[in-house]
Amino acid sequence: MVMSDVMPDSVAVSSEKLWWAALKLPIYSVAIMPIWLGSALGWAESGDLYLGRFFLFLAAAVLILAWLNLSNDVFDADTGIDRHKYHSVVNLTGKKSLILWLSYLCLSLGGVGIGAIAYLQHDVTVPSLVALCCFLGYIYQGPPFRLGYLGLGEPLCFFAFGPLAIAAAYYSQTQAWSPLIWPVGTILGLTTTLILFCSHFHQIEDDLAAGKRSPVARLGTQTSSRLVQGAIAIVFITILIGVGLQVFPPLSLLSLVALPWGVQLIRQMQQFHDQPDQIKTSKFVAANLHFVSGLLFGLGWIL
């Protein structure tokens, strides 16, 4: 099955745009930000930064996310949930087996990078944490678990890309632990999970047809939109409280520069939560919120 087999003639979208959407480059901030933020926290508390480990982990994280994205396309093709997703890599190429093997190649190369960190540290803690994150990523869509189809994908996303990823990045620099891993990981975990959560609003019909009961499908769009608003409030209130209690450095307030994207997302949810064509861009607003807030939050720890 190739692109022409799944795309109706009425859909006039260029191949370049479809491939750009399929590559999901903006979404790779969810792999980059935990390494950036966890390393920044480690640097702030230890005074040391091991650039070799940082770039190894950064490359490995991108490769592991590529595995997750590509394998999820394959798993979704198996259930038929992506039949209208013209920018699916599987739909664009028609080569499901090749995409699956390519995903495992990315995972293997990412594993080599993580193994190199373990060799440099003489310690298997980082690979153990990353393996747990990978397991959570697999059971989200992978058979026989497919927990995302039961509406459990968001908790998995929160822990894998939040506290666990921050802990792994922090440990890769310090070989130690910090109580700040949890509040920092919570902030990043929430902004990451918002991207996934917002992606459900415009595809409820296809999800239900394929037997996927996403949280938005279960709760309804109005209640779900309120959860988005609450999560955004928690992120910025936590930062303000952290600075007020002198737990976070004052320059952490730089992350408030991302507030306009939070406000935009809240307004979008209030007005268009039940209008698929209008709400489908909300995940990109959430991605901008995630990237800008994470980048500046980390910068606040090292300046």
Coordinates of C-alpha atoms in Angstrom, one line a residue:
M1 CA 0.0 0.0 0.0
V2 CA 1.5 3.3 -1.0
M3 CA 0.3 6.9 -0.6
S4 CA -2.0 6.9 -3.7
D5 CA -3.7 3.8 -2.3
V6 CA -4.9 5.6 0.9
M7 CA -5.3 9.2 -0.1
P8 CA -8.5 10.2 -2.0
D9 CA -8.2 12.5 -5.0
S10 CA -10.0 15.3 -3.1
V11 CA -7.1 15.6 -0.6
A12 CA -4.7 18.0 -2.3
V13 CA -1.7 17.9 -0.1
S14 CA 1.8 17.9 -1.5
S15 CA 4.1 14.9 -0.8
E16 CA 6.6 17.3 0.8
K17 CA 4.1 18.5 3.3
L18 CA 3.0 14.9 4.1
W19 CA 6.6 13.8 4.7
W20 CA 7.2 16.9 6.8
A21 CA 4.2 15.9 9.0
A22 CA 5.3 12.3 9.0
L23 CA 8.8 13.1 10.3
K24 CA 7.3 15.0 13.3
L25 CA 10.5 17.0 13.8
P26 CA 8.9 19.5 16.2
I27 CA 7.8 16.6 18.4
Y28 CA 11.5 15.6 19.0
S29 CA 11.7 18.4 21.6
V30 CA 10.1 15.8 23.9
A31 CA 13.4 13.8 23.6
I32 CA 15.7 16.8 23.8
M33 CA 14.2 18.7 26.7
P34 CA 14.6 16.0 29.4
I35 CA 18.3 15.7 28.6
W36 CA 18.7 19.5 28.5
L37 CA 16.8 20.1 31.7
G38 CA 18.1 17.1 33.7
S39 CA 21.7 18.1 32.7
A40 CA 21.1 21.7 33.6
L41 CA 19.8 20.7 37.0
G42 CA 22.9 18.5 37.5
W43 CA 25.2 21.3 36.5
A44 CA 23.5 23.7 38.8
E45 CA 23.9 21.4 41.8
S46 CA 27.3 19.8 41.1
G47 CA 29.1 22.5 39.2
D48 CA 30.2 20.0 36.6
L49 CA 29.1 19.3 33.0
Y50 CA 30.3 16.3 31.1
L51 CA 29.7 17.4 27.5
G52 CA 30.5 14.0 26.0
R53 CA 27.8 12.3 28.1
F54 CA 25.4 15.1 27.3
F55 CA 25.7 14.8 23.5
L56 CA 25.7 11.0 23.7
F57 CA 22.5 11.0 25.7
L58 CA 21.0 13.7 23.4
A59 CA 21.7 11.6 20.3
A60 CA 20.5 8.4 21.9
A61 CA 17.3 10.0 23.1
V62 CA 16.5 11.3 19.6
L63 CA 17.1 7.8 18.1
I64 CA 15.0 6.1 20.8
L65 CA 12.1 8.5 20.1
A66 CA 12.5 7.8 16.4
W67 CA 12.0 4.1 17.3
L68 CA 8.9 4.9 19.3
N69 CA 7.4 7.1 16.5
L70 CA 8.2 4.6 13.7
S71 CA 7.1 1.5 15.6
N72 CA 3.9 3.3 16.7
D73 CA 3.1 3.9 13.0
V74 CA 3.4 0.2 12.4
F75 CA 1.3 -0.8 15.4
D76 CA -1.4 1.7 14.4
A77 CA -1.4 0.3 10.8
D78 CA -2.1 -3.1 12.3
T79 CA -5.2 -1.9 14.1
G80 CA -6.4 0.3 11.1
I81 CA -6.6 3.4 13.3
D82 CA -4.4 5.3 10.8
R83 CA -6.4 4.6 7.7
H84 CA -7.2 8.4 7.4
K85 CA -3.7 9.5 8.6
Y86 CA -2.1 10.2 5.2
H87 CA 1.1 11.4 6.8
S88 CA 1.8 8.0 8.5
V89 CA 5.2 6.7 7.4
V90 CA 3.6 3.3 6.7
N91 CA 0.9 4.8 4.5
L92 CA 3.4 7.0 2.7
T93 CA 5.8 4.1 1.9
G94 CA 3.6 1.0 2.0
K95 CA 6.5 -0.8 3.5
K96 CA 5.4 -1.8 7.0
S97 CA 8.1 -4.4 7.6
L98 CA 10.9 -2.1 6.5
I99 CA 9.6 0.7 8.8
L100 CA 9.5 -1.7 11.7
W101 CA 13.1 -2.9 11.1
L102 CA 14.2 0.7 10.7
S103 CA 12.6 1.5 14.1
Y104 CA 14.6 -1.3 15.7
L105 CA 17.8 0.0 14.1
C106 CA 17.2 3.4 15.7
L107 CA 16.5 1.7 19.0
S108 CA 19.7 -0.4 18.7
L109 CA 21.8 2.7 17.8
G110 CA 20.3 4.6 20.7
G111 CA 21.1 1.7 23.0
V112 CA 24.7 1.9 21.9
G113 CA 24.8 5.5 23.0
I114 CA 23.3 4.7 26.4
G115 CA 25.7 1.8 26.7
A116 CA 28.6 4.2 26.1
I117 CA 27.4 6.3 29.0
A118 CA 27.3 3.2 31.3
Y119 CA 30.8 2.4 30.2
L120 CA 32.1 5.9 31.0
Q121 CA 30.3 5.8 34.4
H122 CA 31.0 2.2 35.2
D123 CA 27.4 2.1 36.3
V124 CA 24.2 0.6 34.8
T125 CA 21.8 3.0 36.5
V126 CA 21.2 5.1 33.4
P127 CA 20.6 2.1 31.1
S128 CA 18.2 0.7 33.7
L129 CA 16.2 4.0 33.8
V130 CA 16.2 4.3 30.0
A131 CA 15.1 0.7 29.6
L132 CA 12.1 1.4 31.9
C133 CA 11.2 4.4 29.8
C134 CA 11.4 2.3 26.7
F135 CA 9.2 -0.3 28.3
L136 CA 6.6 2.3 29.1
G137 CA 6.8 3.6 25.6
Y138 CA 6.3 0.2 24.1
I139 CA 3.3 -0.8 26.2
Y140 CA 1.6 2.4 25.1
Q141 CA 0.9 1.1 21.6
G142 CA 2.8 -2.2 21.3
P143 CA 1.0 -5.6 21.2
P144 CA -0.3 -7.3 23.2
F145 CA -0.5 -4.3 25.7
R146 CA -1.8 -1.3 23.7
L147 CA -2.5 0.6 26.9
G148 CA -3.0 3.7 24.9
Y149 CA -6.2 2.1 23.5
L150 CA -7.5 1.8 27.0
G151 CA -6.9 5.5 27.8
L152 CA -3.7 4.9 29.8
G153 CA -1.2 6.5 27.5
E154 CA -1.0 9.8 29.4
P155 CA 0.3 8.4 32.7
L156 CA 2.9 6.4 30.8
C157 CA 4.0 9.5 28.9
F158 CA 4.2 11.6 32.0
F159 CA 6.5 9.2 33.9
A160 CA 8.6 8.2 30.8
F161 CA 9.3 11.8 29.6
G162 CA 9.1 13.5 33.0
P163 CA 10.5 12.3 36.3
L164 CA 12.2 9.1 34.9
A165 CA 13.8 10.9 32.0
I166 CA 15.0 13.8 34.2
A167 CA 16.4 11.3 36.7
A168 CA 18.3 9.5 34.0
A169 CA 19.8 12.8 32.6
Y170 CA 20.6 14.1 36.0
Y171 CA 22.3 10.8 37.0
S172 CA 24.3 10.7 33.7
Q173 CA 26.0 14.0 34.9
T174 CA 26.2 13.5 38.6
Q175 CA 25.9 9.8 39.5
A176 CA 23.7 11.0 42.3
W177 CA 20.1 11.9 43.1
S178 CA 18.3 15.1 43.9
P179 CA 14.8 15.8 45.5
L180 CA 14.4 18.4 42.8
I181 CA 14.1 15.7 40.2
W182 CA 10.4 15.3 41.1
P183 CA 9.2 18.9 40.8
V184 CA 11.3 19.5 37.7
G185 CA 10.2 16.2 36.2
T186 CA 6.5 17.0 37.0
I187 CA 6.7 20.3 35.2
L188 CA 8.3 18.7 32.1
G189 CA 6.1 15.6 32.3
L190 CA 2.9 17.7 32.3
T191 CA 4.0 19.8 29.3
T192 CA 5.0 16.7 27.4
T193 CA 1.7 14.9 28.2
L194 CA -0.2 17.9 27.0
I195 CA 1.1 17.3 23.5
L196 CA -0.2 13.7 23.5
F197 CA -3.5 14.7 25.2
C198 CA -4.3 17.5 22.8
S199 CA -3.7 15.1 19.8
H200 CA -6.8 13.2 20.7
F201 CA -9.4 16.0 20.3
H202 CA -9.6 16.0 16.5
Q203 CA -9.6 12.2 16.0
I204 CA -12.2 10.9 18.4
E205 CA -14.3 9.4 15.6
D206 CA -11.4 7.4 14.1
D207 CA -10.2 6.3 17.6
L208 CA -13.6 4.9 18.6
A209 CA -14.0 3.2 15.2
A210 CA -10.7 1.3 15.9
G211 CA -11.6 0.5 19.5
K212 CA -9.3 3.2 21.1
R213 CA -10.8 4.8 24.2
S214 CA -8.6 7.8 24.6
P215 CA -9.1 9.9 27.7
V216 CA -10.8 12.6 25.6
A217 CA -13.1 10.0 24.1
R218 CA -13.9 8.7 27.6
L219 CA -14.3 12.1 29.3
G220 CA -15.7 14.2 26.5
T221 CA -14.2 17.2 24.9
Q222 CA -15.5 19.8 27.4
T223 CA -14.2 18.1 30.5
S224 CA -10.9 17.2 28.7
S225 CA -10.5 20.9 27.8
R226 CA -10.7 21.8 31.4
L227 CA -8.0 19.3 32.3
V228 CA -5.8 21.0 29.7
Q229 CA -6.4 24.4 31.4
G230 CA -5.7 22.9 34.8
A231 CA -2.4 21.3 33.7
I232 CA -1.2 24.6 32.3
A233 CA -2.1 26.3 35.5
I234 CA -0.2 23.7 37.6
V235 CA 2.9 24.1 35.4
F236 CA 3.2 27.9 35.9
I237 CA 2.0 27.9 39.5
T238 CA 4.6 25.2 40.4
I239 CA 7.4 27.4 38.9
L240 CA 6.2 30.4 40.8
I241 CA 6.0 28.5 44.1
G242 CA 9.4 27.0 43.5
V243 CA 11.0 30.4 43.0
G244 CA 9.0 31.8 45.9
L245 CA 10.3 29.1 48.2
Q246 CA 13.8 29.6 46.8
V247 CA 13.8 25.9 45.6
F248 CA 14.2 27.1 42.0
P249 CA 16.6 29.8 41.0
P250 CA 15.0 33.3 40.3
L251 CA 15.9 33.0 36.7
S252 CA 13.6 30.1 36.4
L253 CA 11.0 32.8 35.8
L254 CA 12.4 33.0 32.3
S255 CA 10.0 30.1 31.5
L256 CA 7.1 32.5 31.9
V257 CA 8.0 33.7 28.5
A258 CA 6.1 30.6 27.3
L259 CA 2.9 31.8 29.0
P260 CA 1.4 33.2 25.8
W261 CA 1.3 29.7 24.3
G262 CA -0.4 28.5 27.4
V263 CA -3.0 31.3 27.1
Q264 CA -3.4 30.5 23.4
L265 CA -4.0 26.8 24.2
I266 CA -6.5 27.6 26.9
R267 CA -8.5 29.9 24.6
Q268 CA -8.4 27.3 21.8
M269 CA -9.7 24.7 24.1
Q270 CA -12.5 26.9 25.4
Q271 CA -13.7 27.9 22.0
F272 CA -13.1 24.9 19.8
H273 CA -12.8 21.7 22.0
D274 CA -15.7 20.1 20.1
Q275 CA -14.7 21.3 16.6
P276 CA -12.1 18.8 15.1
D277 CA -11.0 21.1 12.2
Q278 CA -10.4 24.0 14.6
I279 CA -8.8 22.1 17.4
K280 CA -6.4 19.9 15.4
T281 CA -3.6 22.5 15.7
S282 CA -3.7 22.5 19.5
K283 CA -1.0 19.8 19.8
F284 CA 1.4 22.1 17.9
V285 CA 0.6 24.9 20.3
A286 CA 1.3 22.5 23.2
A287 CA 4.6 21.5 21.5
N288 CA 5.6 25.2 21.4
L289 CA 4.7 25.6 25.1
H290 CA 6.7 22.5 25.9
F291 CA 9.8 23.6 24.0
V292 CA 9.9 27.2 25.0
S293 CA 9.1 26.6 28.7
G294 CA 11.6 23.7 29.0
L295 CA 14.4 25.5 27.2
L296 CA 14.1 28.7 29.3
F297 CA 13.5 26.7 32.5
G298 CA 16.7 24.9 32.0
L299 CA 18.5 28.1 31.1
G300 CA 17.4 29.5 34.4
W301 CA 19.4 26.8 36.2
I302 CA 22.7 27.5 34.5
L303 CA 22.8 31.3 34.2

